[in-house]
Amino acid sequence: MVPCREKSFFLFLFLILIYFFCLVHPSIPYNGDDWRYLSYARHAWPEAAEWNPARILPEVLLPAIGCMSAFLYKMGIDYISSVSIIYGIFLSFLLTVLAYNFYRLFCDILAGDSLGALLLVSFFMLSSFFMFEKYQNNNIFLFYATYFCTGIYYVASNIINSILTIILFRYSLDDRIIDDKGYSIPFLFLLMYISQFSMTFSALISVLSAFFIFIIKCKKGLIRKDYILLVPMVFFVSAALFDISGNRFDALQKNGISLSTVFFSFHEFLLNLRNDFIVFCVLIVFIYFMTLFIKKEQNDVLHIVIICILSMLLIFIFDFILSIKTMNFMKRIEATYGIFFFLLLSVTCCLGYLLKRFSLIKILLPICILFLMVDVLHVNKIYADTYGADKRSIVESWLSDIKKAENKGLSSVVIRVPQIG
């Protein structure tokens, strides 16, 4: 059972996230893909005939959000607000589940120190909004989506794969978490299925973790349960083969981009990273490895940190090559999420080890979290919109024109779509 203090923490986090994604940072459907996939249902298995053969998770979730929004519309809430509310609640739920799994991982690392684990969860969640800051306004964050549909295609897929990754890291520390401590084999199979048949960028996050953990388990001597780590690898290869055979992949291959263009776009994107955040990360990782060197010891956290660093490197290489071959993904946080997720996770795990080792960190970490909270929640910090208020009036005019045409019995209507810019 989760103690009352922890329940209160995650309930508060859930409510804060709902407030952010429903009111502060609402997302509304605007472009063609947003509206198409809100109403386009597909089967929950890969189909070669689909435009995106293996992207099952987002293309099942989007029409589900569309249907649930219709229920709110029947209750008197306008449809655009209904979509924003359902999307915001869903994303808030996923992030709360991710935070809870972080909590359980950090409890394992800290040998049951629940307060320390909550501090680390707070550090990670606040840092995900703190780490990027380029302008006085229009600041992105780790879970930012450029468009409404990319919030499901990329962000939801990223979060679900992050949840699976955290579970796999817990398994690397203690294989008893399967069956004995809350994760059943059927549940993991389902989670692995929906995570790998989501988005290739996202699936890489968990499949790389599964691969490296399997290698570590091989060196220690495999047991029967370890073979579940092969499941995401099989699913990932299957999904990749379906996507390669799809029409979308063929169309994107015609959009080859020069290496220099991709490199400089990613370099420009990296300028969004805060200098003080980079210095803090380097400092924490340096102190962690210096402590290991001086103490001449190894620990379970080291495996997680090494896996994070290797995964960051491989995801960067994959994203870079795919950007050259298809379209430039390196300038979007949704596609490069895995790089920064593993960066932040490795730093947080190093911090967890130092928190366990040194009493001074127990004093400094709450102060650091307070600083992060003041910055993230500051009234002058404006986050980039995902088609917010400035596009709402345009979408409302479309819906009004469609309603008028329907009332007049017309079979078609012409609407004006302003260019995105």
Short mmCIF file of C-alpha atoms in Angstrom, two decimals:
data_model
loop_
_atom_site.label_atom_id
_atom_site.label_comp_id
_atom_site.label_asym_id
_atom_site.label_seq_id
_atom_site.Cartn_x
_atom_site.Cartn_y
_atom_site.Cartn_z
CA MET A 1 0.00 0.00 0.00
CA VAL A 2 1.12 3.57 -0.74
CA PRO A 3 1.44 5.65 2.47
CA CYS A 4 -0.77 8.73 2.88
CA ARG A 5 2.14 11.15 2.37
CA GLU A 6 2.97 9.58 -1.00
CA LYS A 7 -0.70 9.51 -2.04
CA SER A 8 -1.01 13.20 -1.26
CA PHE A 9 2.15 13.99 -3.22
CA PHE A 10 1.03 12.20 -6.39
CA LEU A 11 -2.53 13.55 -6.14
CA PHE A 12 -1.11 17.08 -5.85
CA LEU A 13 1.20 16.42 -8.81
CA PHE A 14 -1.72 15.11 -10.89
CA LEU A 15 -3.84 18.19 -10.12
CA ILE A 16 -0.95 20.56 -10.92
CA LEU A 17 -0.38 18.81 -14.27
CA ILE A 18 -4.10 18.99 -15.11
CA TYR A 19 -4.06 22.71 -14.34
CA PHE A 20 -1.04 23.17 -16.58
CA PHE A 21 -2.18 21.11 -19.58
CA CYS A 22 -5.85 22.13 -19.44
CA LEU A 23 -5.61 25.83 -18.53
CA VAL A 24 -2.05 27.18 -18.69
CA HIS A 25 -0.91 25.23 -21.75
CA PRO A 26 -4.04 23.98 -23.55
CA SER A 27 -3.65 22.11 -26.82
CA ILE A 28 -6.30 22.33 -29.52
CA PRO A 29 -6.74 20.48 -32.83
CA TYR A 30 -5.83 22.74 -35.73
CA ASN A 31 -4.09 21.18 -38.74
CA GLY A 32 -5.27 18.41 -41.04
CA ASP A 33 -3.59 15.53 -39.18
CA ASP A 34 -5.13 16.67 -35.88
CA TRP A 35 -8.68 16.42 -37.23
CA ARG A 36 -8.07 13.38 -39.40
CA TYR A 37 -6.76 11.16 -36.63
CA LEU A 38 -9.31 12.34 -34.06
CA SER A 39 -11.92 10.62 -36.20
CA TYR A 40 -9.95 7.90 -37.99
CA ALA A 41 -10.12 4.54 -36.20
CA ARG A 42 -7.84 1.62 -37.04
CA HIS A 43 -7.24 -1.90 -35.78
CA ALA A 44 -4.96 -2.48 -32.80
CA TRP A 45 -2.50 -4.57 -34.78
CA PRO A 46 -0.01 -3.70 -37.57
CA GLU A 47 -1.48 -3.47 -41.07
CA ALA A 48 0.63 -3.02 -44.19
CA ALA A 49 -2.19 -1.12 -45.92
CA GLU A 50 -2.07 1.73 -43.36
CA TRP A 51 -0.15 4.96 -44.01
CA ASN A 52 1.61 4.31 -40.67
CA PRO A 53 1.50 0.48 -40.51
CA ALA A 54 3.01 0.04 -37.03
CA ARG A 55 1.95 3.21 -35.18
CA ILE A 56 -0.83 1.47 -33.33
CA LEU A 57 -0.76 3.26 -29.97
CA PRO A 58 -1.26 6.88 -31.17
CA GLU A 59 -3.77 5.95 -33.86
CA VAL A 60 -5.91 4.09 -31.33
CA LEU A 61 -5.60 6.80 -28.67
CA LEU A 62 -6.47 9.77 -30.90
CA PRO A 63 -9.94 8.56 -32.01
CA ALA A 64 -10.54 7.44 -28.40
CA ILE A 65 -9.88 11.02 -27.28
CA GLY A 66 -12.21 12.23 -30.02
CA CYS A 67 -15.00 9.94 -28.76
CA MET A 68 -14.53 10.90 -25.10
CA SER A 69 -14.54 14.57 -26.08
CA ALA A 70 -17.92 14.04 -27.73
CA PHE A 71 -19.35 12.93 -24.37
CA LEU A 72 -18.16 16.18 -22.77
CA TYR A 73 -19.67 18.08 -25.71
CA LYS A 74 -23.03 16.43 -24.96
CA MET A 75 -22.72 17.75 -21.41
CA GLY A 76 -22.59 21.33 -22.68
CA ILE A 77 -18.82 21.94 -23.08
CA ASP A 78 -17.78 23.14 -26.53
CA TYR A 79 -15.93 20.49 -28.54
CA ILE A 80 -12.59 22.31 -28.76
CA SER A 81 -12.45 22.71 -24.98
CA SER A 82 -13.57 19.09 -24.60
CA VAL A 83 -10.64 17.85 -26.69
CA SER A 84 -8.19 20.04 -24.72
CA ILE A 85 -9.57 18.78 -21.39
CA ILE A 86 -9.46 15.07 -22.30
CA TYR A 87 -5.98 15.46 -23.77
CA GLY A 88 -4.79 17.35 -20.68
CA ILE A 89 -6.23 14.77 -18.26
CA PHE A 90 -4.75 11.88 -20.23
CA LEU A 91 -1.27 13.42 -20.42
CA SER A 92 -1.41 14.35 -16.73
CA PHE A 93 -2.34 10.77 -15.84
CA LEU A 94 0.56 9.35 -17.88
CA LEU A 95 3.05 11.75 -16.30
CA THR A 96 1.78 10.91 -12.81
CA VAL A 97 2.24 7.20 -13.55
CA LEU A 98 5.75 7.97 -14.80
CA ALA A 99 6.50 9.95 -11.63
CA TYR A 100 5.20 7.09 -9.46
CA ASN A 101 7.47 4.60 -11.23
CA PHE A 102 10.37 7.00 -10.71
CA TYR A 103 9.48 7.02 -7.03
CA ARG A 104 9.61 3.23 -6.86
CA LEU A 105 12.96 3.13 -8.70
CA PHE A 106 14.46 5.75 -6.39
CA CYS A 107 13.12 3.89 -3.34
CA ASP A 108 15.04 0.85 -4.60
CA ILE A 109 18.21 2.93 -5.08
CA LEU A 110 17.87 4.61 -1.67
CA ALA A 111 17.03 1.34 0.14
CA GLY A 112 13.50 2.40 1.04
CA ASP A 113 14.07 6.11 1.86
CA SER A 114 10.65 7.35 0.69
CA LEU A 115 11.29 11.02 1.51
CA GLY A 116 14.54 11.00 -0.46
CA ALA A 117 12.75 9.28 -3.36
CA LEU A 118 10.06 12.00 -3.38
CA LEU A 119 12.77 14.66 -3.47
CA LEU A 120 14.37 12.99 -6.49
CA VAL A 121 10.98 12.71 -8.24
CA SER A 122 10.42 16.43 -7.59
CA PHE A 123 13.88 17.21 -8.97
CA PHE A 124 13.27 15.22 -12.17
CA MET A 125 9.78 16.62 -12.85
CA LEU A 126 10.78 20.23 -12.17
CA SER A 127 14.00 19.88 -14.18
CA SER A 128 12.01 18.67 -17.19
CA PHE A 129 10.42 22.14 -17.27
CA PHE A 130 13.57 23.97 -16.19
CA MET A 131 16.23 22.53 -18.49
CA PHE A 132 15.17 24.47 -21.61
CA GLU A 133 14.97 28.25 -21.74
CA LYS A 134 15.84 30.24 -24.81
CA TYR A 135 13.53 33.24 -24.85
CA GLN A 136 11.52 35.41 -22.48
CA ASN A 137 8.53 33.51 -23.81
CA ASN A 138 7.88 30.45 -26.01
CA ASN A 139 10.07 28.21 -23.84
CA ILE A 140 9.78 24.51 -24.55
CA PHE A 141 9.93 21.69 -21.99
CA LEU A 142 10.65 17.96 -22.05
CA PHE A 143 7.01 16.99 -22.73
CA TYR A 144 6.29 19.73 -25.26
CA ALA A 145 4.38 18.97 -28.48
CA THR A 146 4.54 21.16 -31.56
CA TYR A 147 1.06 20.15 -32.73
CA PHE A 148 -1.94 18.56 -31.05
CA CYS A 149 -1.53 15.19 -32.78
CA THR A 150 2.21 15.05 -32.00
CA GLY A 151 1.21 15.24 -28.36
CA ILE A 152 -0.17 11.72 -28.77
CA TYR A 153 2.10 10.44 -31.57
CA TYR A 154 5.29 11.49 -29.81
CA VAL A 155 4.76 12.74 -26.25
CA ALA A 156 2.36 10.02 -25.07
CA SER A 157 4.52 7.39 -26.78
CA ASN A 158 7.64 8.88 -25.17
CA ILE A 159 6.10 8.77 -21.70
CA ILE A 160 4.83 5.19 -22.05
CA ASN A 161 8.25 4.00 -23.23
CA SER A 162 9.83 5.92 -20.35
CA ILE A 163 7.54 4.08 -17.92
CA LEU A 164 8.61 0.74 -19.40
CA THR A 165 12.26 1.80 -19.17
CA ILE A 166 11.92 2.61 -15.47
CA ILE A 167 10.28 -0.77 -14.86
CA LEU A 168 13.15 -2.48 -16.71
CA PHE A 169 15.69 -0.59 -14.61
CA ARG A 170 13.88 -1.75 -11.47
CA TYR A 171 14.05 -5.28 -12.84
CA SER A 172 17.80 -4.91 -13.38
CA LEU A 173 18.13 -4.08 -9.68
CA ASP A 174 15.78 -6.81 -8.42
CA ASP A 175 14.15 -9.48 -10.61
CA ARG A 176 11.58 -10.13 -7.88
CA ILE A 177 9.54 -7.12 -9.01
CA ILE A 178 7.93 -9.48 -11.57
CA ASP A 179 5.01 -11.27 -9.91
CA ASP A 180 6.29 -10.73 -6.37
CA LYS A 181 6.09 -6.91 -6.32
CA GLY A 182 3.36 -5.82 -8.65
CA TYR A 183 4.40 -6.42 -12.29
CA SER A 184 2.87 -9.52 -13.87
CA ILE A 185 4.14 -11.14 -17.07
CA PRO A 186 0.87 -10.46 -19.02
CA PHE A 187 0.98 -6.78 -17.97
CA LEU A 188 4.58 -6.44 -19.16
CA PHE A 189 3.78 -8.16 -22.47
CA LEU A 190 0.94 -5.68 -23.08
CA LEU A 191 3.08 -2.70 -22.10
CA MET A 192 5.91 -3.90 -24.34
CA TYR A 193 3.49 -4.36 -27.23
CA ILE A 194 1.93 -0.89 -27.07
CA SER A 195 5.31 0.76 -26.42
CA GLN A 196 7.06 -0.80 -29.41
CA PHE A 197 4.11 -0.30 -31.77
CA SER A 198 3.93 3.41 -31.00
CA MET A 199 6.62 5.62 -32.55
CA THR A 200 10.10 4.51 -33.61
CA PHE A 201 11.81 7.40 -31.79
CA SER A 202 9.97 6.50 -28.61
CA ALA A 203 10.38 2.72 -28.92
CA LEU A 204 14.16 3.15 -29.04
CA ILE A 205 14.08 4.44 -25.45
CA SER A 206 12.83 1.18 -23.96
CA VAL A 207 14.27 -1.30 -26.47
CA LEU A 208 17.82 -0.02 -25.90
CA SER A 209 17.32 -0.31 -22.15
CA ALA A 210 16.03 -3.87 -22.57
CA PHE A 211 19.01 -4.75 -24.77
CA PHE A 212 21.67 -3.44 -22.38
CA ILE A 213 19.98 -4.94 -19.31
CA PHE A 214 19.83 -8.29 -21.11
CA ILE A 215 23.59 -8.06 -21.77
CA ILE A 216 24.20 -7.38 -18.07
CA LYS A 217 21.95 -10.29 -17.09
CA CYS A 218 23.83 -12.56 -19.51
CA LYS A 219 27.09 -11.82 -17.71
CA LYS A 220 25.50 -12.59 -14.35
CA GLY A 221 23.78 -15.76 -15.57
CA LEU A 222 20.32 -15.78 -17.12
CA ILE A 223 17.22 -16.99 -15.33
CA ARG A 224 13.88 -17.85 -16.91
CA LYS A 225 12.29 -14.45 -16.30
CA ASP A 226 15.18 -12.63 -18.01
CA TYR A 227 13.98 -13.78 -21.42
CA ILE A 228 11.09 -11.34 -21.21
CA LEU A 229 13.73 -8.70 -22.07
CA LEU A 230 13.84 -10.16 -25.59
CA VAL A 231 10.15 -9.37 -26.16
CA PRO A 232 10.53 -5.61 -26.82
CA MET A 233 13.42 -6.36 -29.19
CA VAL A 234 11.25 -8.74 -31.23
CA PHE A 235 8.36 -6.25 -31.24
CA PHE A 236 10.69 -3.39 -32.23
CA VAL A 237 12.13 -5.28 -35.22
CA SER A 238 8.62 -6.28 -36.31
CA ALA A 239 7.37 -2.69 -36.04
CA ALA A 240 10.40 -1.37 -37.95
CA LEU A 241 9.84 -3.86 -40.79
CA PHE A 242 6.19 -2.84 -41.06
CA ASP A 243 7.09 0.87 -41.05
CA ILE A 244 9.79 0.42 -43.70
CA SER A 245 7.24 -1.25 -45.96
CA GLY A 246 4.70 1.55 -45.41
CA ASN A 247 3.78 4.31 -47.86
CA ARG A 248 4.83 7.07 -45.46
CA PHE A 249 8.40 5.79 -45.27
CA ASP A 250 8.62 5.69 -49.09
CA ALA A 251 7.30 9.25 -49.34
CA LEU A 252 9.69 10.60 -46.70
CA GLN A 253 12.74 9.00 -48.31
CA LYS A 254 12.35 11.44 -51.20
CA ASN A 255 13.02 14.33 -48.79
CA GLY A 256 16.76 13.75 -48.30
CA ILE A 257 18.45 16.51 -46.26
CA SER A 258 22.13 17.44 -46.21
CA LEU A 259 24.28 16.44 -43.24
CA SER A 260 25.26 20.05 -42.53
CA THR A 261 21.62 21.18 -42.40
CA VAL A 262 20.74 18.50 -39.86
CA PHE A 263 23.86 19.19 -37.79
CA PHE A 264 23.32 22.95 -37.58
CA SER A 265 19.61 22.57 -36.83
CA PHE A 266 20.42 20.32 -33.87
CA HIS A 267 23.17 22.73 -32.78
CA GLU A 268 20.65 25.56 -32.87
CA PHE A 269 18.18 23.45 -30.91
CA LEU A 270 20.81 22.74 -28.24
CA LEU A 271 21.03 26.48 -27.61
CA ASN A 272 17.67 26.07 -25.86
CA LEU A 273 19.46 24.21 -23.05
CA ARG A 274 20.18 26.41 -20.06
CA ASN A 275 23.86 26.95 -19.28
CA ASP A 276 23.31 26.64 -15.53
CA PHE A 277 21.54 23.31 -16.07
CA ILE A 278 24.44 21.97 -18.15
CA VAL A 279 26.96 23.05 -15.50
CA PHE A 280 24.86 21.42 -12.76
CA CYS A 281 24.63 18.13 -14.72
CA VAL A 282 28.38 18.03 -15.38
CA LEU A 283 29.09 18.80 -11.72
CA ILE A 284 26.80 16.05 -10.37
CA VAL A 285 28.13 13.40 -12.77
CA PHE A 286 31.72 14.44 -12.06
CA ILE A 287 31.23 14.21 -8.27
CA TYR A 288 29.52 10.83 -8.70
CA PHE A 289 32.37 9.28 -10.70
CA MET A 290 35.02 10.89 -8.49
CA THR A 291 33.32 9.38 -5.45
CA LEU A 292 33.31 5.94 -7.09
CA PHE A 293 36.98 6.34 -8.00
CA ILE A 294 38.03 7.44 -4.50
CA LYS A 295 35.91 4.81 -2.74
CA LYS A 296 36.97 2.21 -5.35
CA GLU A 297 33.50 0.71 -5.43
CA GLN A 298 30.84 -0.31 -7.91
CA ASN A 299 27.09 -0.08 -7.34
CA ASP A 300 23.84 -0.79 -9.12
CA VAL A 301 23.39 2.87 -10.01
CA LEU A 302 26.52 2.68 -12.17
CA HIS A 303 24.85 0.20 -14.53
CA ILE A 304 21.85 2.51 -14.96
CA VAL A 305 24.07 5.55 -15.59
CA ILE A 306 26.17 3.69 -18.18
CA ILE A 307 23.03 2.41 -19.94
CA CYS A 308 21.66 5.97 -20.01
CA ILE A 309 24.87 7.35 -21.53
CA LEU A 310 25.07 4.60 -24.18
CA SER A 311 21.37 4.99 -25.02
CA MET A 312 21.79 8.76 -25.41
CA LEU A 313 24.60 8.20 -27.89
CA LEU A 314 22.77 5.55 -29.93
CA ILE A 315 19.52 7.54 -30.04
CA PHE A 316 21.44 10.58 -31.26
CA ILE A 317 23.06 8.54 -34.05
CA PHE A 318 19.74 6.99 -35.05
CA ASP A 319 17.89 10.33 -35.05
CA PHE A 320 20.70 11.94 -37.02
CA ILE A 321 20.73 9.25 -39.74
CA LEU A 322 16.94 9.16 -39.99
CA SER A 323 16.84 12.96 -40.29
CA ILE A 324 19.26 12.86 -43.22
CA LYS A 325 17.29 10.10 -44.96
CA THR A 326 13.76 11.42 -44.40
CA MET A 327 12.99 14.78 -42.74
CA ASN A 328 14.77 16.98 -40.20
CA PHE A 329 13.67 15.64 -36.80
CA MET A 330 16.72 16.99 -34.95
CA LYS A 331 15.14 20.39 -34.33
CA ARG A 332 12.14 18.97 -32.43
CA ILE A 333 12.06 17.95 -28.78
CA GLU A 334 9.39 15.29 -29.49
CA ALA A 335 11.83 13.32 -31.67
CA THR A 336 15.00 13.97 -29.63
CA TYR A 337 13.22 13.40 -26.30
CA GLY A 338 15.14 10.18 -25.61
CA ILE A 339 18.48 12.00 -25.56
CA PHE A 340 17.37 14.47 -22.90
CA PHE A 341 15.31 11.92 -20.94
CA PHE A 342 18.36 9.72 -20.45
CA LEU A 343 20.51 12.76 -19.66
CA LEU A 344 18.14 13.88 -16.90
CA LEU A 345 17.61 10.32 -15.62
CA SER A 346 21.35 9.65 -15.36
CA VAL A 347 21.91 12.91 -13.47
CA THR A 348 19.01 12.15 -11.11
CA CYS A 349 20.34 8.64 -10.43
CA CYS A 350 23.82 10.06 -9.70
CA LEU A 351 22.16 12.54 -7.37
CA GLY A 352 20.31 9.65 -5.71
CA TYR A 353 23.59 7.86 -5.00
CA LEU A 354 25.13 11.04 -3.57
CA LEU A 355 22.01 11.63 -1.47
CA LYS A 356 22.44 8.19 0.03
CA ARG A 357 26.16 8.67 0.59
CA PHE A 358 26.50 12.27 1.90
CA SER A 359 24.42 14.04 4.57
CA LEU A 360 25.17 17.46 3.03
CA ILE A 361 23.18 16.55 -0.10
CA LYS A 362 20.09 16.05 2.10
CA ILE A 363 20.34 19.73 2.97
CA LEU A 364 21.29 21.06 -0.48
CA LEU A 365 18.77 19.07 -2.54
CA PRO A 366 15.62 20.64 -0.98
CA ILE A 367 17.16 24.09 -1.54
CA CYS A 368 17.86 23.16 -5.18
CA ILE A 369 14.26 21.93 -5.58
CA LEU A 370 12.94 25.19 -4.10
CA PHE A 371 15.03 27.14 -6.63
CA LEU A 372 13.68 25.01 -9.48
CA MET A 373 10.11 25.45 -8.27
CA VAL A 374 10.41 29.24 -8.11
CA ASP A 375 11.84 29.36 -11.64
CA VAL A 376 9.38 26.89 -13.23
CA LEU A 377 6.30 28.46 -11.61
CA HIS A 378 7.40 32.06 -12.05
CA VAL A 379 4.66 34.24 -13.55
CA ASN A 380 7.05 35.71 -16.12
CA LYS A 381 8.03 32.33 -17.53
CA ILE A 382 5.87 31.74 -20.61
CA TYR A 383 5.89 28.35 -22.29
CA ALA A 384 5.47 27.82 -26.02
CA ASP A 385 1.89 27.24 -27.13
CA THR A 386 0.67 24.10 -28.84
CA TYR A 387 -1.93 25.86 -30.94
CA GLY A 388 -3.40 27.76 -28.04
CA ALA A 389 -5.63 30.81 -27.81
CA ASP A 390 -4.31 32.42 -31.01
CA LYS A 391 -5.61 29.50 -33.12
CA ARG A 392 -8.81 28.87 -31.16
CA SER A 393 -10.84 31.63 -32.84
CA ILE A 394 -9.85 30.27 -36.27
CA VAL A 395 -10.97 26.74 -35.41
CA GLU A 396 -14.22 28.05 -33.92
CA SER A 397 -14.96 29.88 -37.17
CA TRP A 398 -14.47 26.61 -39.11
CA LEU A 399 -16.87 24.75 -36.87
CA SER A 400 -19.39 27.59 -37.14
CA ASP A 401 -19.21 27.51 -40.95
CA ILE A 402 -19.66 23.73 -40.98
CA LYS A 403 -22.69 23.97 -38.66
CA LYS A 404 -24.30 26.65 -40.83
CA ALA A 405 -23.72 24.55 -43.95
CA GLU A 406 -25.22 21.49 -42.25
CA ASN A 407 -28.31 23.43 -41.13
CA LYS A 408 -28.83 24.61 -44.72
CA GLY A 409 -28.55 21.05 -46.01
CA LEU A 410 -25.38 21.69 -47.98
CA SER A 411 -23.16 18.72 -48.83
CA SER A 412 -19.87 20.66 -48.85
CA VAL A 413 -18.34 23.81 -47.41
CA VAL A 414 -15.21 25.84 -48.18
CA ILE A 415 -13.16 26.99 -45.18
CA ARG A 416 -10.13 29.27 -45.07
CA VAL A 417 -6.99 27.77 -43.51
CA PRO A 418 -4.31 30.34 -42.67
CA GLN A 419 -0.73 29.30 -43.29
CA ILE A 420 1.16 28.12 -40.20
CA GLY A 421 3.80 30.59 -39.21
#
